[in-house]
Amino acid sequence: MPSQLDQLKKTGTTVVCDSGDFATIDKYKPQDATTNPSLILAASKKEEYAKLMDVAVEYGKQHGKDIEEKVDSTLDRLLVEFGKEILQIVPGKVSTEVDARFSFDYQGSIDKALHIIELYKSIGIDKSRVLIKLASTWEGIKAAHTLQTEHGVNCNLTLMFSLPQAIAAAEAGAYLISPFVGRILDWYKASTKKDYSPQDDPGVKSVQAIFNYYKKYGHKTIVMGASFRNKGEITELAGCDYLTISPNLLEELYNSTDDLPQKLIASDAQKLDIPKKSYINDEPLFRFDFNEETMAVEKLREGISKFAADAITLKDILRKKING
């Protein structure tokens, strides 16, 4: 019997590795890889990645009028250095995140995204192999729309916890979205003080609802479930376009030969009665409908703050190296 990882790939799901630790990526043969500031921070503390840090620091010392500009330049280059290494392992794309402090800055997000793409280009990597990760705020979604339509830059809208965010992202023409599963489960467990089976998992149900909406209305944006807490969440989403999975859960799938049937089937969505909505030209409606989703509002705020804090920690490390 093939492993559950192989069975998952056979359901039509593209498997992506959610890690900045590229030494662990190759074993599972993912198509793509995703990173974020927290993953890069964790990986950058390991000795085997010191050489990437050195390259980024040398670059940063030459780019910037003052120490803060040099630190920003170093961080951008570090993200790109990790991306370059990952792209030597995966055949597809790498997701590189725009600093979370730009989450409410439409133009700042665009400028930072284009700068990251230019940095990749400067080391010989075409934009077709990069996804720019942006938070699924109104400003992030509108920035993705501009990047996709005017610059041909593919975007991954992350920190997604609700259907309004997903609908707006699809209308924006985002290449891919990352609805978070485990963080939704975390919120419900804390809120209700109860446990959930994979079948009843509210994070799983959120991704199922987004997948069905997209397939019913013919949206081309890729649905990539993310942020998993257990293997059951993954097996319940077999058949989703993409799933980005941490190395420890990839290992569990790799070591299991239990049956893994397809759960999400695009053609089944046609039969469902799902009301159609539109947000891309209606900011007040988007903000109101999103605001009605207490969990999504709280988890988006928390996610932005956490990624921003980890970016600050990473910058502090880089600042010491620049000054050292």
PDB file of C-alpha atoms in Angstrom:
ATOM      1  CA  MET A   1       0.000   0.000   0.000  1.00  0.00           C
ATOM      2  CA  PRO A   2       1.427   3.428  -0.907  1.00  0.00           C
ATOM      3  CA  SER A   3       2.069   5.954   1.833  1.00  0.00           C
ATOM      4  CA  GLN A   4      -0.623   8.455   2.762  1.00  0.00           C
ATOM      5  CA  LEU A   5       1.634  11.147   1.298  1.00  0.00           C
ATOM      6  CA  ASP A   6       1.591   9.412  -2.094  1.00  0.00           C
ATOM      7  CA  GLN A   7      -2.139   8.767  -1.788  1.00  0.00           C
ATOM      8  CA  LEU A   8      -2.709  12.467  -1.007  1.00  0.00           C
ATOM      9  CA  LYS A   9      -0.824  13.453  -4.162  1.00  0.00           C
ATOM     10  CA  LYS A  10      -2.960  10.999  -6.168  1.00  0.00           C
ATOM     11  CA  THR A  11      -6.182  12.741  -5.058  1.00  0.00           C
ATOM     12  CA  GLY A  12      -5.027  15.710  -7.153  1.00  0.00           C
ATOM     13  CA  THR A  13      -3.704  17.697  -4.206  1.00  0.00           C
ATOM     14  CA  THR A  14      -0.386  19.435  -4.822  1.00  0.00           C
ATOM     15  CA  VAL A  15       1.766  18.979  -1.718  1.00  0.00           C
ATOM     16  CA  VAL A  16       3.744  22.008  -0.534  1.00  0.00           C
ATOM     17  CA  CYS A  17       6.302  22.068   2.289  1.00  0.00           C
ATOM     18  CA  ASP A  18       5.746  24.725   4.957  1.00  0.00           C
ATOM     19  CA  SER A  19       9.276  25.293   6.189  1.00  0.00           C
ATOM     20  CA  GLY A  20      12.283  27.576   6.018  1.00  0.00           C
ATOM     21  CA  ASP A  21      14.450  24.596   6.962  1.00  0.00           C
ATOM     22  CA  PHE A  22      15.310  23.438   3.448  1.00  0.00           C
ATOM     23  CA  ALA A  23      17.493  20.611   4.693  1.00  0.00           C
ATOM     24  CA  THR A  24      14.237  18.807   5.592  1.00  0.00           C
ATOM     25  CA  ILE A  25      12.309  19.661   2.431  1.00  0.00           C
ATOM     26  CA  ASP A  26      13.829  17.347  -0.175  1.00  0.00           C
ATOM     27  CA  LYS A  27      12.759  14.057   1.442  1.00  0.00           C
ATOM     28  CA  TYR A  28       9.051  14.650   0.796  1.00  0.00           C
ATOM     29  CA  LYS A  29       9.367  15.793  -2.833  1.00  0.00           C
ATOM     30  CA  PRO A  30       6.947  18.730  -2.561  1.00  0.00           C
ATOM     31  CA  GLN A  31       6.071  20.810  -5.626  1.00  0.00           C
ATOM     32  CA  ASP A  32       6.452  24.166  -3.872  1.00  0.00           C
ATOM     33  CA  ALA A  33       7.532  25.561  -0.516  1.00  0.00           C
ATOM     34  CA  THR A  34       6.170  28.344   1.671  1.00  0.00           C
ATOM     35  CA  THR A  35       8.036  30.490   4.183  1.00  0.00           C
ATOM     36  CA  ASN A  36       7.063  33.204   6.626  1.00  0.00           C
ATOM     37  CA  PRO A  37       9.008  35.415   9.066  1.00  0.00           C
ATOM     38  CA  SER A  38       8.490  32.941  11.928  1.00  0.00           C
ATOM     39  CA  LEU A  39       9.844  30.009   9.900  1.00  0.00           C
ATOM     40  CA  ILE A  40      12.825  32.039   8.649  1.00  0.00           C
ATOM     41  CA  LEU A  41      13.554  33.200  12.203  1.00  0.00           C
ATOM     42  CA  ALA A  42      13.581  29.596  13.452  1.00  0.00           C
ATOM     43  CA  ALA A  43      15.799  28.406  10.590  1.00  0.00           C
ATOM     44  CA  SER A  44      18.187  31.358  10.779  1.00  0.00           C
ATOM     45  CA  LYS A  45      19.211  30.356  14.313  1.00  0.00           C
ATOM     46  CA  LYS A  46      20.661  27.090  13.002  1.00  0.00           C
ATOM     47  CA  GLU A  47      24.366  26.930  12.281  1.00  0.00           C
ATOM     48  CA  GLU A  48      23.937  25.418   8.812  1.00  0.00           C
ATOM     49  CA  TYR A  49      22.238  28.612   7.597  1.00  0.00           C
ATOM     50  CA  ALA A  50      24.965  30.993   8.793  1.00  0.00           C
ATOM     51  CA  LYS A  51      26.338  31.404   5.277  1.00  0.00           C
ATOM     52  CA  LEU A  52      23.002  32.807   4.053  1.00  0.00           C
ATOM     53  CA  MET A  53      23.042  35.276   6.902  1.00  0.00           C
ATOM     54  CA  ASP A  54      26.575  36.318   5.954  1.00  0.00           C
ATOM     55  CA  VAL A  55      25.585  36.979   2.323  1.00  0.00           C
ATOM     56  CA  ALA A  56      22.566  39.027   3.434  1.00  0.00           C
ATOM     57  CA  VAL A  57      24.573  41.052   5.962  1.00  0.00           C
ATOM     58  CA  GLU A  58      27.266  41.887   3.387  1.00  0.00           C
ATOM     59  CA  TYR A  59      24.538  43.036   1.004  1.00  0.00           C
ATOM     60  CA  GLY A  60      22.827  45.094   3.699  1.00  0.00           C
ATOM     61  CA  LYS A  61      26.016  46.910   4.654  1.00  0.00           C
ATOM     62  CA  GLN A  62      26.210  48.247   1.089  1.00  0.00           C
ATOM     63  CA  HIS A  63      22.520  49.222   0.759  1.00  0.00           C
ATOM     64  CA  GLY A  64      21.018  51.913   2.968  1.00  0.00           C
ATOM     65  CA  LYS A  65      21.758  55.427   4.187  1.00  0.00           C
ATOM     66  CA  ASP A  66      21.405  54.537   7.880  1.00  0.00           C
ATOM     67  CA  ILE A  67      21.345  51.456  10.073  1.00  0.00           C
ATOM     68  CA  GLU A  68      17.564  50.943   9.807  1.00  0.00           C
ATOM     69  CA  GLU A  69      17.678  50.994   5.996  1.00  0.00           C
ATOM     70  CA  LYS A  70      20.627  48.609   6.087  1.00  0.00           C
ATOM     71  CA  VAL A  71      18.682  46.238   8.374  1.00  0.00           C
ATOM     72  CA  ASP A  72      15.668  46.344   6.049  1.00  0.00           C
ATOM     73  CA  SER A  73      17.914  45.624   3.069  1.00  0.00           C
ATOM     74  CA  THR A  74      19.534  42.740   4.927  1.00  0.00           C
ATOM     75  CA  LEU A  75      16.187  41.190   5.848  1.00  0.00           C
ATOM     76  CA  ASP A  76      14.902  41.425   2.276  1.00  0.00           C
ATOM     77  CA  ARG A  77      18.070  39.812   0.976  1.00  0.00           C
ATOM     78  CA  LEU A  78      17.895  37.079   3.652  1.00  0.00           C
ATOM     79  CA  LEU A  79      14.348  36.161   2.589  1.00  0.00           C
ATOM     80  CA  VAL A  80      15.517  35.966  -1.016  1.00  0.00           C
ATOM     81  CA  GLU A  81      18.596  33.885  -0.095  1.00  0.00           C
ATOM     82  CA  PHE A  82      16.350  31.346   1.636  1.00  0.00           C
ATOM     83  CA  GLY A  83      14.051  31.396  -1.380  1.00  0.00           C
ATOM     84  CA  LYS A  84      16.971  30.776  -3.749  1.00  0.00           C
ATOM     85  CA  GLU A  85      18.126  27.739  -1.767  1.00  0.00           C
ATOM     86  CA  ILE A  86      14.592  26.335  -1.590  1.00  0.00           C
ATOM     87  CA  LEU A  87      14.144  26.752  -5.355  1.00  0.00           C
ATOM     88  CA  GLN A  88      17.146  24.484  -5.896  1.00  0.00           C
ATOM     89  CA  ILE A  89      15.137  21.734  -4.172  1.00  0.00           C
ATOM     90  CA  VAL A  90      11.526  22.245  -5.278  1.00  0.00           C
ATOM     91  CA  PRO A  91      10.576  22.251  -8.981  1.00  0.00           C
ATOM     92  CA  GLY A  92       7.838  24.855  -8.548  1.00  0.00           C
ATOM     93  CA  LYS A  93       7.467  28.087  -6.622  1.00  0.00           C
ATOM     94  CA  VAL A  94       8.512  29.562  -3.298  1.00  0.00           C
ATOM     95  CA  SER A  95       6.334  31.968  -1.295  1.00  0.00           C
ATOM     96  CA  THR A  96       8.167  34.947   0.196  1.00  0.00           C
ATOM     97  CA  GLU A  97       6.335  37.198   2.628  1.00  0.00           C
ATOM     98  CA  VAL A  98       6.089  40.983   2.626  1.00  0.00           C
ATOM     99  CA  ASP A  99       6.838  42.405   6.085  1.00  0.00           C
ATOM    100  CA  ALA A 100       3.613  42.323   8.142  1.00  0.00           C
ATOM    101  CA  ARG A 101       4.029  45.996   9.071  1.00  0.00           C
ATOM    102  CA  PHE A 102       2.808  46.761   5.527  1.00  0.00           C
ATOM    103  CA  SER A 103      -0.470  44.867   6.127  1.00  0.00           C
ATOM    104  CA  PHE A 104      -2.510  48.096   6.089  1.00  0.00           C
ATOM    105  CA  ASP A 105      -0.347  49.933   3.547  1.00  0.00           C
ATOM    106  CA  TYR A 106      -1.528  49.387  -0.044  1.00  0.00           C
ATOM    107  CA  GLN A 107       1.323  51.229  -1.793  1.00  0.00           C
ATOM    108  CA  GLY A 108       3.949  50.093   0.700  1.00  0.00           C
ATOM    109  CA  SER A 109       2.984  46.477   0.050  1.00  0.00           C
ATOM    110  CA  ILE A 110       3.283  46.933  -3.711  1.00  0.00           C
ATOM    111  CA  ASP A 111       6.648  48.685  -3.432  1.00  0.00           C
ATOM    112  CA  LYS A 112       8.072  46.012  -1.107  1.00  0.00           C
ATOM    113  CA  ALA A 113       6.744  43.200  -3.315  1.00  0.00           C
ATOM    114  CA  LEU A 114       8.319  44.675  -6.449  1.00  0.00           C
ATOM    115  CA  HIS A 115      11.590  45.167  -4.577  1.00  0.00           C
ATOM    116  CA  ILE A 116      11.616  41.492  -3.541  1.00  0.00           C
ATOM    117  CA  ILE A 117      10.938  40.462  -7.146  1.00  0.00           C
ATOM    118  CA  GLU A 118      13.825  42.686  -8.306  1.00  0.00           C
ATOM    119  CA  LEU A 119      16.150  41.091  -5.736  1.00  0.00           C
ATOM    120  CA  TYR A 120      15.223  37.628  -7.040  1.00  0.00           C
ATOM    121  CA  LYS A 121      15.812  38.849 -10.589  1.00  0.00           C
ATOM    122  CA  SER A 122      19.252  40.176  -9.619  1.00  0.00           C
ATOM    123  CA  ILE A 123      20.349  36.653  -8.644  1.00  0.00           C
ATOM    124  CA  GLY A 124      18.864  35.041 -11.756  1.00  0.00           C
ATOM    125  CA  ILE A 125      15.453  33.910 -10.505  1.00  0.00           C
ATOM    126  CA  ASP A 126      12.441  34.730 -12.651  1.00  0.00           C
ATOM    127  CA  LYS A 127       9.276  36.114 -11.052  1.00  0.00           C
ATOM    128  CA  SER A 128       7.356  33.097 -12.375  1.00  0.00           C
ATOM    129  CA  ARG A 129       8.951  31.018  -9.598  1.00  0.00           C
ATOM    130  CA  VAL A 130       8.002  33.376  -6.768  1.00  0.00           C
ATOM    131  CA  LEU A 131       4.744  34.002  -4.944  1.00  0.00           C
ATOM    132  CA  ILE A 132       4.534  37.207  -2.927  1.00  0.00           C
ATOM    133  CA  LYS A 133       2.751  36.599   0.373  1.00  0.00           C
ATOM    134  CA  LEU A 134       0.481  39.365   1.615  1.00  0.00           C
ATOM    135  CA  ALA A 135      -1.890  39.457   4.587  1.00  0.00           C
ATOM    136  CA  SER A 136      -5.578  39.195   3.612  1.00  0.00           C
ATOM    137  CA  THR A 137      -6.487  42.695   4.790  1.00  0.00           C
ATOM    138  CA  TRP A 138      -8.462  44.975   2.464  1.00  0.00           C
ATOM    139  CA  GLU A 139      -5.210  46.749   1.599  1.00  0.00           C
ATOM    140  CA  GLY A 140      -3.352  43.469   1.046  1.00  0.00           C
ATOM    141  CA  ILE A 141      -6.076  42.168  -1.252  1.00  0.00           C
ATOM    142  CA  LYS A 142      -6.118  45.406  -3.289  1.00  0.00           C
ATOM    143  CA  ALA A 143      -2.305  45.356  -3.477  1.00  0.00           C
ATOM    144  CA  ALA A 144      -2.479  41.784  -4.791  1.00  0.00           C
ATOM    145  CA  HIS A 145      -4.966  42.917  -7.446  1.00  0.00           C
ATOM    146  CA  THR A 146      -2.563  45.618  -8.654  1.00  0.00           C
ATOM    147  CA  LEU A 147       0.460  43.293  -8.549  1.00  0.00           C
ATOM    148  CA  GLN A 148      -1.378  40.605 -10.521  1.00  0.00           C
ATOM    149  CA  THR A 149      -3.022  42.822 -13.130  1.00  0.00           C
ATOM    150  CA  GLU A 150      -0.425  45.553 -13.675  1.00  0.00           C
ATOM    151  CA  HIS A 151       2.882  43.825 -12.882  1.00  0.00           C
ATOM    152  CA  GLY A 152       2.267  40.129 -13.592  1.00  0.00           C
ATOM    153  CA  VAL A 153       3.436  39.252 -10.070  1.00  0.00           C
ATOM    154  CA  ASN A 154       1.737  36.196  -8.597  1.00  0.00           C
ATOM    155  CA  CYS A 155       0.461  36.573  -5.044  1.00  0.00           C
ATOM    156  CA  ASN A 156      -0.329  34.288  -2.136  1.00  0.00           C
ATOM    157  CA  LEU A 157      -2.900  35.890   0.171  1.00  0.00           C
ATOM    158  CA  THR A 158      -2.233  34.549   3.644  1.00  0.00           C
ATOM    159  CA  LEU A 159      -3.696  34.931   7.147  1.00  0.00           C
ATOM    160  CA  MET A 160      -7.095  34.035   5.688  1.00  0.00           C
ATOM    161  CA  PHE A 161      -9.794  33.011   8.125  1.00  0.00           C
ATOM    162  CA  SER A 162     -13.122  33.799   6.418  1.00  0.00           C
ATOM    163  CA  LEU A 163     -15.171  33.494   3.240  1.00  0.00           C
ATOM    164  CA  PRO A 164     -15.362  37.295   2.662  1.00  0.00           C
ATOM    165  CA  GLN A 165     -11.539  37.427   2.525  1.00  0.00           C
ATOM    166  CA  ALA A 166     -11.491  34.460   0.136  1.00  0.00           C
ATOM    167  CA  ILE A 167     -14.139  35.904  -2.191  1.00  0.00           C
ATOM    168  CA  ALA A 168     -12.386  39.286  -2.393  1.00  0.00           C
ATOM    169  CA  ALA A 169      -9.059  37.524  -3.056  1.00  0.00           C
ATOM    170  CA  ALA A 170     -10.523  35.541  -5.947  1.00  0.00           C
ATOM    171  CA  GLU A 171     -12.078  38.692  -7.430  1.00  0.00           C
ATOM    172  CA  ALA A 172      -8.668  40.362  -7.097  1.00  0.00           C
ATOM    173  CA  GLY A 173      -7.220  37.612  -9.298  1.00  0.00           C
ATOM    174  CA  ALA A 174      -4.817  36.322  -6.642  1.00  0.00           C
ATOM    175  CA  TYR A 175      -2.830  33.337  -7.884  1.00  0.00           C
ATOM    176  CA  LEU A 176      -3.301  31.484  -4.603  1.00  0.00           C
ATOM    177  CA  ILE A 177      -4.829  31.834  -1.137  1.00  0.00           C
ATOM    178  CA  SER A 178      -3.742  30.274   2.165  1.00  0.00           C
ATOM    179  CA  PRO A 179      -6.776  29.733   4.394  1.00  0.00           C
ATOM    180  CA  PHE A 180      -5.519  28.757   7.863  1.00  0.00           C
ATOM    181  CA  VAL A 181      -6.960  25.591   9.399  1.00  0.00           C
ATOM    182  CA  GLY A 182      -5.174  25.043  12.710  1.00  0.00           C
ATOM    183  CA  ARG A 183      -5.366  28.635  13.916  1.00  0.00           C
ATOM    184  CA  ILE A 184      -9.154  28.538  13.441  1.00  0.00           C
ATOM    185  CA  LEU A 185      -9.277  25.332  15.482  1.00  0.00           C
ATOM    186  CA  ASP A 186      -7.143  26.998  18.185  1.00  0.00           C
ATOM    187  CA  TRP A 187      -9.647  29.841  18.492  1.00  0.00           C
ATOM    188  CA  TYR A 188     -12.685  27.575  18.716  1.00  0.00           C
ATOM    189  CA  LYS A 189     -11.041  25.275  21.270  1.00  0.00           C
ATOM    190  CA  ALA A 190     -10.169  28.272  23.438  1.00  0.00           C
ATOM    191  CA  SER A 191     -13.610  29.802  22.966  1.00  0.00           C
ATOM    192  CA  THR A 192     -15.787  26.705  23.509  1.00  0.00           C
ATOM    193  CA  LYS A 193     -13.462  24.694  25.807  1.00  0.00           C
ATOM    194  CA  LYS A 194     -14.159  21.561  23.766  1.00  0.00           C
ATOM    195  CA  ASP A 195     -12.273  19.287  21.400  1.00  0.00           C
ATOM    196  CA  TYR A 196     -13.210  18.675  17.764  1.00  0.00           C
ATOM    197  CA  SER A 197     -12.867  15.607  15.582  1.00  0.00           C
ATOM    198  CA  PRO A 198     -11.299  16.198  12.143  1.00  0.00           C
ATOM    199  CA  GLN A 199     -14.792  15.871  10.606  1.00  0.00           C
ATOM    200  CA  ASP A 200     -16.174  18.615  12.886  1.00  0.00           C
ATOM    201  CA  ASP A 201     -13.037  20.780  12.860  1.00  0.00           C
ATOM    202  CA  PRO A 202     -14.131  24.408  12.178  1.00  0.00           C
ATOM    203  CA  GLY A 203     -10.861  25.100  10.344  1.00  0.00           C
ATOM    204  CA  VAL A 204     -11.512  22.170   8.007  1.00  0.00           C
ATOM    205  CA  LYS A 205     -15.079  23.393   7.455  1.00  0.00           C
ATOM    206  CA  SER A 206     -13.793  26.881   6.587  1.00  0.00           C
ATOM    207  CA  VAL A 207     -11.510  25.536   3.833  1.00  0.00           C
ATOM    208  CA  GLN A 208     -14.268  23.233   2.554  1.00  0.00           C
ATOM    209  CA  ALA A 209     -16.611  26.244   2.258  1.00  0.00           C
ATOM    210  CA  ILE A 210     -13.993  28.299   0.377  1.00  0.00           C
ATOM    211  CA  PHE A 211     -13.137  25.385  -1.943  1.00  0.00           C
ATOM    212  CA  ASN A 212     -16.825  24.782  -2.745  1.00  0.00           C
ATOM    213  CA  TYR A 213     -17.493  28.496  -3.384  1.00  0.00           C
ATOM    214  CA  TYR A 214     -14.536  28.767  -5.751  1.00  0.00           C
ATOM    215  CA  LYS A 215     -15.459  25.630  -7.688  1.00  0.00           C
ATOM    216  CA  LYS A 216     -19.146  26.541  -7.930  1.00  0.00           C
ATOM    217  CA  TYR A 217     -18.410  29.984  -9.358  1.00  0.00           C
ATOM    218  CA  GLY A 218     -15.411  29.040 -11.497  1.00  0.00           C
ATOM    219  CA  HIS A 219     -12.738  31.030  -9.668  1.00  0.00           C
ATOM    220  CA  LYS A 220      -9.263  30.083 -10.860  1.00  0.00           C
ATOM    221  CA  THR A 221      -7.439  31.118  -7.669  1.00  0.00           C
ATOM    222  CA  ILE A 222      -5.718  28.109  -6.067  1.00  0.00           C
ATOM    223  CA  VAL A 223      -6.981  27.111  -2.608  1.00  0.00           C
ATOM    224  CA  MET A 224      -4.029  26.038  -0.441  1.00  0.00           C
ATOM    225  CA  GLY A 225      -5.010  24.882   3.042  1.00  0.00           C
ATOM    226  CA  ALA A 226      -2.365  25.872   5.616  1.00  0.00           C
ATOM    227  CA  SER A 227      -1.553  25.835   9.336  1.00  0.00           C
ATOM    228  CA  PHE A 228      -2.374  22.261  10.344  1.00  0.00           C
ATOM    229  CA  ARG A 229      -2.472  20.995  13.927  1.00  0.00           C
ATOM    230  CA  ASN A 230      -2.897  17.281  13.197  1.00  0.00           C
ATOM    231  CA  LYS A 231      -2.925  14.754  10.367  1.00  0.00           C
ATOM    232  CA  GLY A 232      -6.719  14.390  10.495  1.00  0.00           C
ATOM    233  CA  GLU A 233      -7.166  17.972   9.291  1.00  0.00           C
ATOM    234  CA  ILE A 234      -5.059  17.120   6.239  1.00  0.00           C
ATOM    235  CA  THR A 235      -6.824  13.857   5.373  1.00  0.00           C
ATOM    236  CA  GLU A 236     -10.231  15.602   5.630  1.00  0.00           C
ATOM    237  CA  LEU A 237      -9.043  18.057   2.940  1.00  0.00           C
ATOM    238  CA  ALA A 238      -7.669  15.444   0.490  1.00  0.00           C
ATOM    239  CA  GLY A 239      -8.513  16.753  -2.981  1.00  0.00           C
ATOM    240  CA  CYS A 240      -8.004  20.418  -2.089  1.00  0.00           C
ATOM    241  CA  ASP A 241      -5.977  22.176  -4.812  1.00  0.00           C
ATOM    242  CA  TYR A 242      -2.837  22.536  -2.659  1.00  0.00           C
ATOM    243  CA  LEU A 243      -1.990  21.826   0.987  1.00  0.00           C
ATOM    244  CA  THR A 244       1.091  23.312   2.642  1.00  0.00           C
ATOM    245  CA  ILE A 245       2.281  20.994   5.386  1.00  0.00           C
ATOM    246  CA  SER A 246       4.988  21.212   8.050  1.00  0.00           C
ATOM    247  CA  PRO A 247       7.810  18.626   7.980  1.00  0.00           C
ATOM    248  CA  ASN A 248       6.588  16.810  11.125  1.00  0.00           C
ATOM    249  CA  LEU A 249       3.143  16.183   9.595  1.00  0.00           C
ATOM    250  CA  LEU A 250       4.672  15.293   6.215  1.00  0.00           C
ATOM    251  CA  GLU A 251       6.672  12.675   8.120  1.00  0.00           C
ATOM    252  CA  GLU A 252       3.474  11.243   9.656  1.00  0.00           C
ATOM    253  CA  LEU A 253       1.876  10.970   6.202  1.00  0.00           C
ATOM    254  CA  TYR A 254       5.087   9.484   4.796  1.00  0.00           C
ATOM    255  CA  ASN A 255       5.129   6.765   7.481  1.00  0.00           C
ATOM    256  CA  SER A 256       1.453   5.770   7.289  1.00  0.00           C
ATOM    257  CA  THR A 257      -0.168   3.431   4.751  1.00  0.00           C
ATOM    258  CA  ASP A 258      -3.742   3.870   6.036  1.00  0.00           C
ATOM    259  CA  ASP A 259      -6.345   4.440   3.351  1.00  0.00           C
ATOM    260  CA  LEU A 260      -6.686   8.102   2.344  1.00  0.00           C
ATOM    261  CA  PRO A 261      -9.780   8.744   0.189  1.00  0.00           C
ATOM    262  CA  GLN A 262     -10.458  11.972  -1.683  1.00  0.00           C
ATOM    263  CA  LYS A 263     -12.824  14.212   0.300  1.00  0.00           C
ATOM    264  CA  LEU A 264     -13.038  17.403  -1.770  1.00  0.00           C
ATOM    265  CA  ILE A 265     -14.377  17.000  -5.305  1.00  0.00           C
ATOM    266  CA  ALA A 266     -14.732  20.101  -7.481  1.00  0.00           C
ATOM    267  CA  SER A 267     -17.669  18.813  -9.550  1.00  0.00           C
ATOM    268  CA  ASP A 268     -19.744  18.193  -6.404  1.00  0.00           C
ATOM    269  CA  ALA A 269     -19.714  21.917  -5.636  1.00  0.00           C
ATOM    270  CA  GLN A 270     -21.933  22.616  -8.652  1.00  0.00           C
ATOM    271  CA  LYS A 271     -24.885  20.992  -6.875  1.00  0.00           C
ATOM    272  CA  LEU A 272     -24.550  23.115  -3.740  1.00  0.00           C
ATOM    273  CA  ASP A 273     -26.781  26.090  -2.993  1.00  0.00           C
ATOM    274  CA  ILE A 274     -24.231  28.823  -2.189  1.00  0.00           C
ATOM    275  CA  PRO A 275     -25.180  32.519  -2.425  1.00  0.00           C
ATOM    276  CA  LYS A 276     -22.904  34.622  -4.653  1.00  0.00           C
ATOM    277  CA  LYS A 277     -21.261  37.693  -3.190  1.00  0.00           C
ATOM    278  CA  SER A 278     -18.989  40.448  -4.497  1.00  0.00           C
ATOM    279  CA  TYR A 279     -16.594  42.616  -2.512  1.00  0.00           C
ATOM    280  CA  ILE A 280     -13.778  43.862  -4.728  1.00  0.00           C
ATOM    281  CA  ASN A 281     -15.507  47.169  -5.528  1.00  0.00           C
ATOM    282  CA  ASP A 282     -17.325  47.505  -2.203  1.00  0.00           C
ATOM    283  CA  GLU A 283     -14.943  48.177   0.664  1.00  0.00           C
ATOM    284  CA  PRO A 284     -17.703  49.012   3.202  1.00  0.00           C
ATOM    285  CA  LEU A 285     -19.481  45.687   2.554  1.00  0.00           C
ATOM    286  CA  PHE A 286     -16.215  43.769   2.789  1.00  0.00           C
ATOM    287  CA  ARG A 287     -15.320  45.443   6.073  1.00  0.00           C
ATOM    288  CA  PHE A 288     -18.796  44.876   7.511  1.00  0.00           C
ATOM    289  CA  ASP A 289     -19.075  41.207   6.528  1.00  0.00           C
ATOM    290  CA  PHE A 290     -15.537  40.512   7.704  1.00  0.00           C
ATOM    291  CA  ASN A 291     -16.226  42.344  10.963  1.00  0.00           C
ATOM    292  CA  GLU A 292     -19.161  40.003  11.612  1.00  0.00           C
ATOM    293  CA  GLU A 293     -16.690  37.086  11.837  1.00  0.00           C
ATOM    294  CA  THR A 294     -15.289  37.521  15.359  1.00  0.00           C
ATOM    295  CA  MET A 295     -12.818  34.642  15.044  1.00  0.00           C
ATOM    296  CA  ALA A 296     -11.451  35.941  11.727  1.00  0.00           C
ATOM    297  CA  VAL A 297     -11.002  39.485  13.038  1.00  0.00           C
ATOM    298  CA  GLU A 298      -9.152  38.272  16.127  1.00  0.00           C
ATOM    299  CA  LYS A 299      -6.949  35.745  14.306  1.00  0.00           C
ATOM    300  CA  LEU A 300      -6.012  38.211  11.540  1.00  0.00           C
ATOM    301  CA  ARG A 301      -4.981  40.792  14.148  1.00  0.00           C
ATOM    302  CA  GLU A 302      -3.021  38.201  16.111  1.00  0.00           C
ATOM    303  CA  GLY A 303      -1.363  36.753  12.998  1.00  0.00           C
ATOM    304  CA  ILE A 304      -0.183  40.144  11.752  1.00  0.00           C
ATOM    305  CA  SER A 305       1.186  41.034  15.187  1.00  0.00           C
ATOM    306  CA  LYS A 306       3.013  37.694  15.534  1.00  0.00           C
ATOM    307  CA  PHE A 307       4.626  37.875  12.083  1.00  0.00           C
ATOM    308  CA  ALA A 308       5.578  41.522  12.686  1.00  0.00           C
ATOM    309  CA  ALA A 309       7.105  40.653  16.083  1.00  0.00           C
ATOM    310  CA  ASP A 310       9.128  37.796  14.586  1.00  0.00           C
ATOM    311  CA  ALA A 311      10.356  40.108  11.818  1.00  0.00           C
ATOM    312  CA  ILE A 312      11.480  42.584  14.513  1.00  0.00           C
ATOM    313  CA  THR A 313      13.325  39.799  16.371  1.00  0.00           C
ATOM    314  CA  LEU A 314      15.009  38.784  13.133  1.00  0.00           C
ATOM    315  CA  LYS A 315      15.949  42.402  12.431  1.00  0.00           C
ATOM    316  CA  ASP A 316      17.497  42.696  15.908  1.00  0.00           C
ATOM    317  CA  ILE A 317      19.715  39.699  15.128  1.00  0.00           C
ATOM    318  CA  LEU A 318      20.669  41.232  11.777  1.00  0.00           C
ATOM    319  CA  ARG A 319      21.333  44.657  13.327  1.00  0.00           C
ATOM    320  CA  LYS A 320      23.853  43.095  15.747  1.00  0.00           C
ATOM    321  CA  LYS A 321      25.580  41.340  12.853  1.00  0.00           C
ATOM    322  CA  ILE A 322      25.775  44.535  10.785  1.00  0.00           C
ATOM    323  CA  ASN A 323      27.210  46.444  13.743  1.00  0.00           C
ATOM    324  CA  GLY A 324      29.488  43.547  14.703  1.00  0.00           C
TER     325      GLY A 324
END
